[in-house]
mmCIF file with all atom_site columns, C-alpha atoms in Angstrom:
data_model
loop_
_atom_site.group_PDB
_atom_site.id
_atom_site.type_symbol
_atom_site.label_atom_id
_atom_site.label_alt_id
_atom_site.label_comp_id
_atom_site.label_asym_id
_atom_site.label_entity_id
_atom_site.label_seq_id
_atom_site.pdbx_PDB_ins_code
_atom_site.Cartn_x
_atom_site.Cartn_y
_atom_site.Cartn_z
_atom_site.occupancy
_atom_site.B_iso_or_equiv
_atom_site.pdbx_formal_charge
_atom_site.auth_seq_id
_atom_site.auth_comp_id
_atom_site.auth_asym_id
_atom_site.auth_atom_id
_atom_site.pdbx_PDB_model_num
ATOM 1   C CA . UNK E 1 1   ? 62.604 117.973 90.821  1.00 55.00 ? 12  UNK E CA 1
ATOM 2   C CA . UNK E 1 2   ? 63.984 114.736 92.241  1.00 74.00 ? 13  UNK E CA 1
ATOM 3   C CA . UNK E 1 3   ? 62.961 111.543 90.453  1.00 88.00 ? 14  UNK E CA 1
ATOM 4   C CA . UNK E 1 4   ? 63.038 108.222 92.262  1.00 95.00 ? 15  UNK E CA 1
ATOM 5   C CA . UNK E 1 5   ? 62.725 104.761 90.766  1.00 97.00 ? 16  UNK E CA 1
ATOM 6   C CA . UNK E 1 6   ? 60.699 102.171 92.646  1.00 97.00 ? 17  UNK E CA 1
ATOM 7   C CA . UNK E 1 7   ? 63.966 100.632 93.872  1.00 98.00 ? 18  UNK E CA 1
ATOM 8   C CA . UNK E 1 8   ? 65.190 104.079 94.978  1.00 97.00 ? 19  UNK E CA 1
ATOM 9   C CA . UNK E 1 9   ? 62.003 104.617 96.983  1.00 98.00 ? 20  UNK E CA 1
ATOM 10  C CA . UNK E 1 10  ? 62.388 101.289 98.786  1.00 98.00 ? 21  UNK E CA 1
ATOM 11  C CA . UNK E 1 11  ? 66.081 101.934 99.482  1.00 98.00 ? 22  UNK E CA 1
ATOM 12  C CA . UNK E 1 12  ? 65.362 105.431 100.765 1.00 97.00 ? 23  UNK E CA 1
ATOM 13  C CA . UNK E 1 13  ? 62.829 104.157 103.291 1.00 98.00 ? 24  UNK E CA 1
ATOM 14  C CA . UNK E 1 14  ? 65.125 101.312 104.374 1.00 98.00 ? 25  UNK E CA 1
ATOM 15  C CA . UNK E 1 15  ? 68.058 103.676 104.842 1.00 98.00 ? 26  UNK E CA 1
ATOM 16  C CA . UNK E 1 16  ? 65.864 105.932 106.960 1.00 98.00 ? 27  UNK E CA 1
ATOM 17  C CA . UNK E 1 17  ? 64.770 102.989 109.075 1.00 98.00 ? 28  UNK E CA 1
ATOM 18  C CA . UNK E 1 18  ? 68.274 101.580 109.532 1.00 98.00 ? 29  UNK E CA 1
ATOM 19  C CA . UNK E 1 19  ? 69.690 105.120 109.951 1.00 98.00 ? 30  UNK E CA 1
ATOM 20  C CA . UNK E 1 20  ? 72.271 104.806 107.164 1.00 98.00 ? 31  UNK E CA 1
ATOM 21  C CA . UNK E 1 21  ? 70.878 107.553 104.906 1.00 98.00 ? 32  UNK E CA 1
ATOM 22  C CA . UNK E 1 22  ? 73.458 110.349 104.677 1.00 97.00 ? 33  UNK E CA 1
ATOM 23  C CA . UNK E 1 23  ? 72.150 113.523 106.292 1.00 96.00 ? 34  UNK E CA 1
ATOM 24  C CA . UNK E 1 24  ? 72.599 115.547 103.087 1.00 96.00 ? 35  UNK E CA 1
ATOM 25  C CA . UNK E 1 25  ? 70.193 113.164 101.322 1.00 96.00 ? 36  UNK E CA 1
ATOM 26  C CA . UNK E 1 26  ? 67.434 113.785 103.897 1.00 96.00 ? 37  UNK E CA 1
ATOM 27  C CA . UNK E 1 27  ? 65.780 116.468 101.781 1.00 96.00 ? 38  UNK E CA 1
ATOM 28  C CA . UNK E 1 28  ? 62.135 117.537 101.686 1.00 97.00 ? 39  UNK E CA 1
ATOM 29  C CA . UNK E 1 29  ? 61.598 115.231 98.688  1.00 97.00 ? 40  UNK E CA 1
ATOM 30  C CA . UNK E 1 30  ? 63.221 112.367 100.616 1.00 97.00 ? 41  UNK E CA 1
ATOM 31  C CA . UNK E 1 31  ? 61.016 113.018 103.668 1.00 97.00 ? 42  UNK E CA 1
ATOM 32  C CA . UNK E 1 32  ? 57.873 112.818 101.547 1.00 98.00 ? 43  UNK E CA 1
ATOM 33  C CA . UNK E 1 33  ? 59.029 109.855 99.477  1.00 98.00 ? 44  UNK E CA 1
ATOM 34  C CA . UNK E 1 34  ? 60.098 107.790 102.485 1.00 98.00 ? 45  UNK E CA 1
ATOM 35  C CA . UNK E 1 35  ? 56.839 108.604 104.266 1.00 98.00 ? 46  UNK E CA 1
ATOM 36  C CA . UNK E 1 36  ? 54.851 107.565 101.190 1.00 98.00 ? 47  UNK E CA 1
ATOM 37  C CA . UNK E 1 37  ? 56.697 104.239 101.109 1.00 98.00 ? 48  UNK E CA 1
ATOM 38  C CA . UNK E 1 38  ? 56.050 103.691 104.825 1.00 98.00 ? 49  UNK E CA 1
ATOM 39  C CA . UNK E 1 39  ? 52.353 104.538 104.365 1.00 98.00 ? 50  UNK E CA 1
ATOM 40  C CA . UNK E 1 40  ? 52.200 101.945 101.588 1.00 97.00 ? 51  UNK E CA 1
ATOM 41  C CA . UNK E 1 41  ? 54.071 99.189  103.437 1.00 96.00 ? 52  UNK E CA 1
ATOM 42  C CA . UNK E 1 42  ? 53.535 99.531  107.188 1.00 92.00 ? 53  UNK E CA 1
ATOM 43  C CA . UNK E 1 43  ? 50.622 99.096  109.530 1.00 82.00 ? 54  UNK E CA 1
ATOM 44  C CA . UNK E 1 44  ? 48.282 101.963 110.397 1.00 84.00 ? 55  UNK E CA 1
ATOM 45  C CA . UNK E 1 45  ? 50.331 102.683 113.537 1.00 92.00 ? 56  UNK E CA 1
ATOM 46  C CA . UNK E 1 46  ? 52.627 104.943 111.563 1.00 96.00 ? 57  UNK E CA 1
ATOM 47  C CA . UNK E 1 47  ? 51.221 108.033 113.314 1.00 96.00 ? 58  UNK E CA 1
ATOM 48  C CA . UNK E 1 48  ? 52.599 106.520 116.519 1.00 96.00 ? 59  UNK E CA 1
ATOM 49  C CA . UNK E 1 49  ? 55.830 105.106 115.027 1.00 97.00 ? 60  UNK E CA 1
ATOM 50  C CA . UNK E 1 50  ? 57.035 107.797 112.634 1.00 97.00 ? 61  UNK E CA 1
ATOM 51  C CA . UNK E 1 51  ? 58.013 110.294 115.348 1.00 97.00 ? 62  UNK E CA 1
ATOM 52  C CA . UNK E 1 52  ? 60.398 107.752 116.889 1.00 98.00 ? 63  UNK E CA 1
ATOM 53  C CA . UNK E 1 53  ? 61.773 106.770 113.480 1.00 98.00 ? 64  UNK E CA 1
ATOM 54  C CA . UNK E 1 54  ? 62.569 110.383 112.614 1.00 98.00 ? 65  UNK E CA 1
ATOM 55  C CA . UNK E 1 55  ? 63.951 111.223 116.064 1.00 98.00 ? 66  UNK E CA 1
ATOM 56  C CA . UNK E 1 56  ? 66.258 108.180 116.027 1.00 98.00 ? 67  UNK E CA 1
ATOM 57  C CA . UNK E 1 57  ? 67.445 109.030 112.522 1.00 98.00 ? 68  UNK E CA 1
ATOM 58  C CA . UNK E 1 58  ? 68.150 112.657 113.519 1.00 97.00 ? 69  UNK E CA 1
ATOM 59  C CA . UNK E 1 59  ? 70.292 111.533 116.461 1.00 98.00 ? 70  UNK E CA 1
ATOM 60  C CA . UNK E 1 60  ? 72.109 108.938 114.312 1.00 98.00 ? 71  UNK E CA 1
ATOM 61  C CA . UNK E 1 61  ? 73.248 111.657 111.900 1.00 97.00 ? 72  UNK E CA 1
ATOM 62  C CA . UNK E 1 62  ? 74.400 113.972 114.666 1.00 97.00 ? 73  UNK E CA 1
ATOM 63  C CA . UNK E 1 63  ? 71.254 116.023 115.136 1.00 96.00 ? 74  UNK E CA 1
ATOM 64  C CA . UNK E 1 64  ? 69.196 116.792 118.192 1.00 96.00 ? 75  UNK E CA 1
ATOM 65  C CA . UNK E 1 65  ? 65.468 116.753 118.862 1.00 97.00 ? 76  UNK E CA 1
ATOM 66  C CA . UNK E 1 66  ? 64.514 119.593 121.145 1.00 96.00 ? 77  UNK E CA 1
ATOM 67  C CA . UNK E 1 67  ? 62.123 122.524 121.203 1.00 95.00 ? 78  UNK E CA 1
ATOM 68  C CA . UNK E 1 68  ? 64.185 124.401 118.576 1.00 95.00 ? 79  UNK E CA 1
ATOM 69  C CA . UNK E 1 69  ? 65.381 121.773 116.077 1.00 96.00 ? 80  UNK E CA 1
ATOM 70  C CA . UNK E 1 70  ? 64.981 118.247 114.850 1.00 96.00 ? 81  UNK E CA 1
ATOM 71  C CA . UNK E 1 71  ? 61.667 116.430 114.880 1.00 97.00 ? 82  UNK E CA 1
ATOM 72  C CA . UNK E 1 72  ? 58.532 118.601 114.429 1.00 98.00 ? 83  UNK E CA 1
ATOM 73  C CA . UNK E 1 73  ? 55.274 116.921 115.507 1.00 98.00 ? 84  UNK E CA 1
ATOM 74  C CA . UNK E 1 74  ? 52.794 119.279 113.839 1.00 98.00 ? 85  UNK E CA 1
ATOM 75  C CA . UNK E 1 75  ? 54.544 119.263 110.467 1.00 98.00 ? 86  UNK E CA 1
ATOM 76  C CA . UNK E 1 76  ? 55.082 115.497 110.510 1.00 98.00 ? 87  UNK E CA 1
ATOM 77  C CA . UNK E 1 77  ? 51.500 114.623 111.406 1.00 98.00 ? 88  UNK E CA 1
ATOM 78  C CA . UNK E 1 78  ? 50.072 117.111 108.873 1.00 98.00 ? 89  UNK E CA 1
ATOM 79  C CA . UNK E 1 79  ? 52.163 115.674 106.047 1.00 98.00 ? 90  UNK E CA 1
ATOM 80  C CA . UNK E 1 80  ? 51.457 112.108 107.129 1.00 98.00 ? 91  UNK E CA 1
ATOM 81  C CA . UNK E 1 81  ? 47.686 112.670 107.029 1.00 97.00 ? 92  UNK E CA 1
ATOM 82  C CA . UNK E 1 82  ? 47.945 114.390 103.626 1.00 98.00 ? 93  UNK E CA 1
ATOM 83  C CA . UNK E 1 83  ? 50.155 111.615 102.227 1.00 98.00 ? 94  UNK E CA 1
ATOM 84  C CA . UNK E 1 84  ? 47.716 108.948 103.473 1.00 97.00 ? 95  UNK E CA 1
ATOM 85  C CA . UNK E 1 85  ? 44.874 110.727 101.653 1.00 97.00 ? 96  UNK E CA 1
ATOM 86  C CA . UNK E 1 86  ? 47.013 111.155 98.531  1.00 98.00 ? 97  UNK E CA 1
ATOM 87  C CA . UNK E 1 87  ? 47.943 107.456 98.502  1.00 97.00 ? 98  UNK E CA 1
ATOM 88  C CA . UNK E 1 88  ? 44.338 106.362 99.017  1.00 97.00 ? 99  UNK E CA 1
ATOM 89  C CA . UNK E 1 89  ? 43.340 108.297 95.879  1.00 98.00 ? 100 UNK E CA 1
ATOM 90  C CA . UNK E 1 90  ? 46.016 106.737 93.623  1.00 98.00 ? 101 UNK E CA 1
ATOM 91  C CA . UNK E 1 91  ? 45.044 104.188 90.969  1.00 96.00 ? 102 UNK E CA 1
ATOM 92  C CA . UNK E 1 92  ? 45.535 100.600 92.159  1.00 95.00 ? 103 UNK E CA 1
ATOM 93  C CA . UNK E 1 93  ? 48.820 98.991  91.194  1.00 95.00 ? 104 UNK E CA 1
ATOM 94  C CA . UNK E 1 94  ? 50.800 102.199 90.704  1.00 97.00 ? 105 UNK E CA 1
ATOM 95  C CA . UNK E 1 95  ? 54.457 101.541 91.515  1.00 97.00 ? 106 UNK E CA 1
ATOM 96  C CA . UNK E 1 96  ? 56.291 103.480 94.211  1.00 98.00 ? 107 UNK E CA 1
ATOM 97  C CA . UNK E 1 97  ? 58.444 105.463 91.771  1.00 98.00 ? 108 UNK E CA 1
ATOM 98  C CA . UNK E 1 98  ? 55.451 106.807 89.866  1.00 98.00 ? 109 UNK E CA 1
ATOM 99  C CA . UNK E 1 99  ? 53.517 107.399 93.096  1.00 98.00 ? 110 UNK E CA 1
ATOM 100 C CA . UNK E 1 100 ? 56.447 109.426 94.476  1.00 98.00 ? 111 UNK E CA 1
ATOM 101 C CA . UNK E 1 101 ? 56.714 111.462 91.265  1.00 98.00 ? 112 UNK E CA 1
ATOM 102 C CA . UNK E 1 102 ? 53.027 112.289 91.446  1.00 98.00 ? 113 UNK E CA 1
ATOM 103 C CA . UNK E 1 103 ? 53.274 113.202 95.138  1.00 98.00 ? 114 UNK E CA 1
ATOM 104 C CA . UNK E 1 104 ? 56.228 115.519 94.594  1.00 98.00 ? 115 UNK E CA 1
ATOM 105 C CA . UNK E 1 105 ? 54.334 117.257 91.773  1.00 98.00 ? 116 UNK E CA 1
ATOM 106 C CA . UNK E 1 106 ? 51.470 118.207 94.132  1.00 98.00 ? 117 UNK E CA 1
ATOM 107 C CA . UNK E 1 107 ? 51.469 121.251 96.438  1.00 98.00 ? 118 UNK E CA 1
ATOM 108 C CA . UNK E 1 108 ? 52.866 118.923 99.133  1.00 98.00 ? 119 UNK E CA 1
ATOM 109 C CA . UNK E 1 109 ? 56.103 118.846 97.151  1.00 97.00 ? 120 UNK E CA 1
ATOM 110 C CA . UNK E 1 110 ? 56.675 122.484 98.111  1.00 97.00 ? 121 UNK E CA 1
ATOM 111 C CA . UNK E 1 111 ? 58.226 122.599 101.566 1.00 96.00 ? 122 UNK E CA 1
ATOM 112 C CA . UNK E 1 112 ? 56.336 125.842 102.200 1.00 98.00 ? 123 UNK E CA 1
ATOM 113 C CA . UNK E 1 113 ? 53.006 123.929 102.010 1.00 98.00 ? 124 UNK E CA 1
ATOM 114 C CA . UNK E 1 114 ? 52.386 124.054 105.782 1.00 98.00 ? 125 UNK E CA 1
ATOM 115 C CA . UNK E 1 115 ? 52.458 127.855 105.636 1.00 98.00 ? 126 UNK E CA 1
ATOM 116 C CA . UNK E 1 116 ? 49.183 127.739 103.716 1.00 98.00 ? 127 UNK E CA 1
ATOM 117 C CA . UNK E 1 117 ? 47.644 126.482 106.968 1.00 98.00 ? 128 UNK E CA 1
ATOM 118 C CA . UNK E 1 118 ? 49.790 127.917 109.762 1.00 98.00 ? 129 UNK E CA 1
ATOM 119 C CA . UNK E 1 119 ? 51.422 131.270 110.257 1.00 98.00 ? 130 UNK E CA 1
ATOM 120 C CA . UNK E 1 120 ? 55.173 131.120 110.847 1.00 98.00 ? 131 UNK E CA 1
ATOM 121 C CA . UNK E 1 121 ? 54.534 132.459 114.341 1.00 98.00 ? 132 UNK E CA 1
ATOM 122 C CA . UNK E 1 122 ? 52.233 129.538 115.153 1.00 98.00 ? 133 UNK E CA 1
ATOM 123 C CA . UNK E 1 123 ? 54.134 126.761 113.367 1.00 98.00 ? 134 UNK E CA 1
ATOM 124 C CA . UNK E 1 124 ? 57.651 127.483 114.501 1.00 97.00 ? 135 UNK E CA 1
ATOM 125 C CA . UNK E 1 125 ? 57.023 127.442 118.232 1.00 98.00 ? 136 UNK E CA 1
ATOM 126 C CA . UNK E 1 126 ? 58.214 124.905 120.760 1.00 98.00 ? 137 UNK E CA 1
ATOM 127 C CA . UNK E 1 127 ? 54.570 123.910 121.357 1.00 97.00 ? 138 UNK E CA 1
ATOM 128 C CA . UNK E 1 128 ? 54.012 123.079 117.660 1.00 98.00 ? 139 UNK E CA 1
ATOM 129 C CA . UNK E 1 129 ? 57.337 121.264 117.432 1.00 98.00 ? 140 UNK E CA 1
ATOM 130 C CA . UNK E 1 130 ? 56.723 119.141 120.506 1.00 97.00 ? 141 UNK E CA 1
ATOM 131 C CA . UNK E 1 131 ? 52.981 118.485 120.077 1.00 97.00 ? 142 UNK E CA 1
ATOM 132 C CA . UNK E 1 132 ? 50.103 118.899 117.658 1.00 97.00 ? 143 UNK E CA 1
ATOM 133 C CA . UNK E 1 133 ? 48.877 122.434 117.025 1.00 98.00 ? 144 UNK E CA 1
ATOM 134 C CA . UNK E 1 134 ? 45.752 123.079 114.955 1.00 98.00 ? 145 UNK E CA 1
ATOM 135 C CA . UNK E 1 135 ? 46.183 125.349 111.925 1.00 98.00 ? 146 UNK E CA 1
ATOM 136 C CA . UNK E 1 136 ? 45.619 129.041 112.602 1.00 98.00 ? 147 UNK E CA 1
ATOM 137 C CA . UNK E 1 137 ? 45.122 130.168 108.981 1.00 98.00 ? 148 UNK E CA 1
ATOM 138 C CA . UNK E 1 138 ? 43.210 127.531 107.057 1.00 98.00 ? 149 UNK E CA 1
ATOM 139 C CA . UNK E 1 139 ? 41.948 124.054 108.033 1.00 98.00 ? 150 UNK E CA 1
ATOM 140 C CA . UNK E 1 140 ? 43.678 121.043 106.523 1.00 98.00 ? 151 UNK E CA 1
ATOM 141 C CA . UNK E 1 141 ? 41.812 119.137 103.826 1.00 96.00 ? 152 UNK E CA 1
ATOM 142 C CA . UNK E 1 142 ? 42.898 115.931 105.563 1.00 96.00 ? 153 UNK E CA 1
ATOM 143 C CA . UNK E 1 143 ? 43.607 116.551 109.254 1.00 95.00 ? 154 UNK E CA 1
ATOM 144 C CA . UNK E 1 144 ? 45.313 113.868 111.324 1.00 94.00 ? 155 UNK E CA 1
ATOM 145 C CA . UNK E 1 145 ? 43.002 111.484 113.141 1.00 85.00 ? 156 UNK E CA 1
ATOM 146 C CA . UNK E 1 146 ? 42.601 112.534 116.739 1.00 69.00 ? 157 UNK E CA 1
#
């Protein structure tokens, strides 16, 4: 499992935002950790802003955002809602490094987590990539706000 110090967490989020994070470092753990940091430091408009942040980063590292690859709306919004709920339940004053370690130790740390809620056939469609799609297997404990 990846361990991040508080300074690492801050740097990871900054490098995502300024698009200098090397593509090979944009792992599942990095996605979750950067999102946790943004949840903890940005305004509640992250549901609106995060798609553009991720899309811009993908393009900056040579990727594309289309109906087959790149940004995935359903996955992003599901994780964002779950990470918001996770963060809200943390003890006050917990530093970002410890918060990230705790997050990565939850079921969210497994990149297969969405498949507890969506079938592959439902999740990996252009419609789910480009817009929100409700789970077809099991409701989310913390669904995104509508």
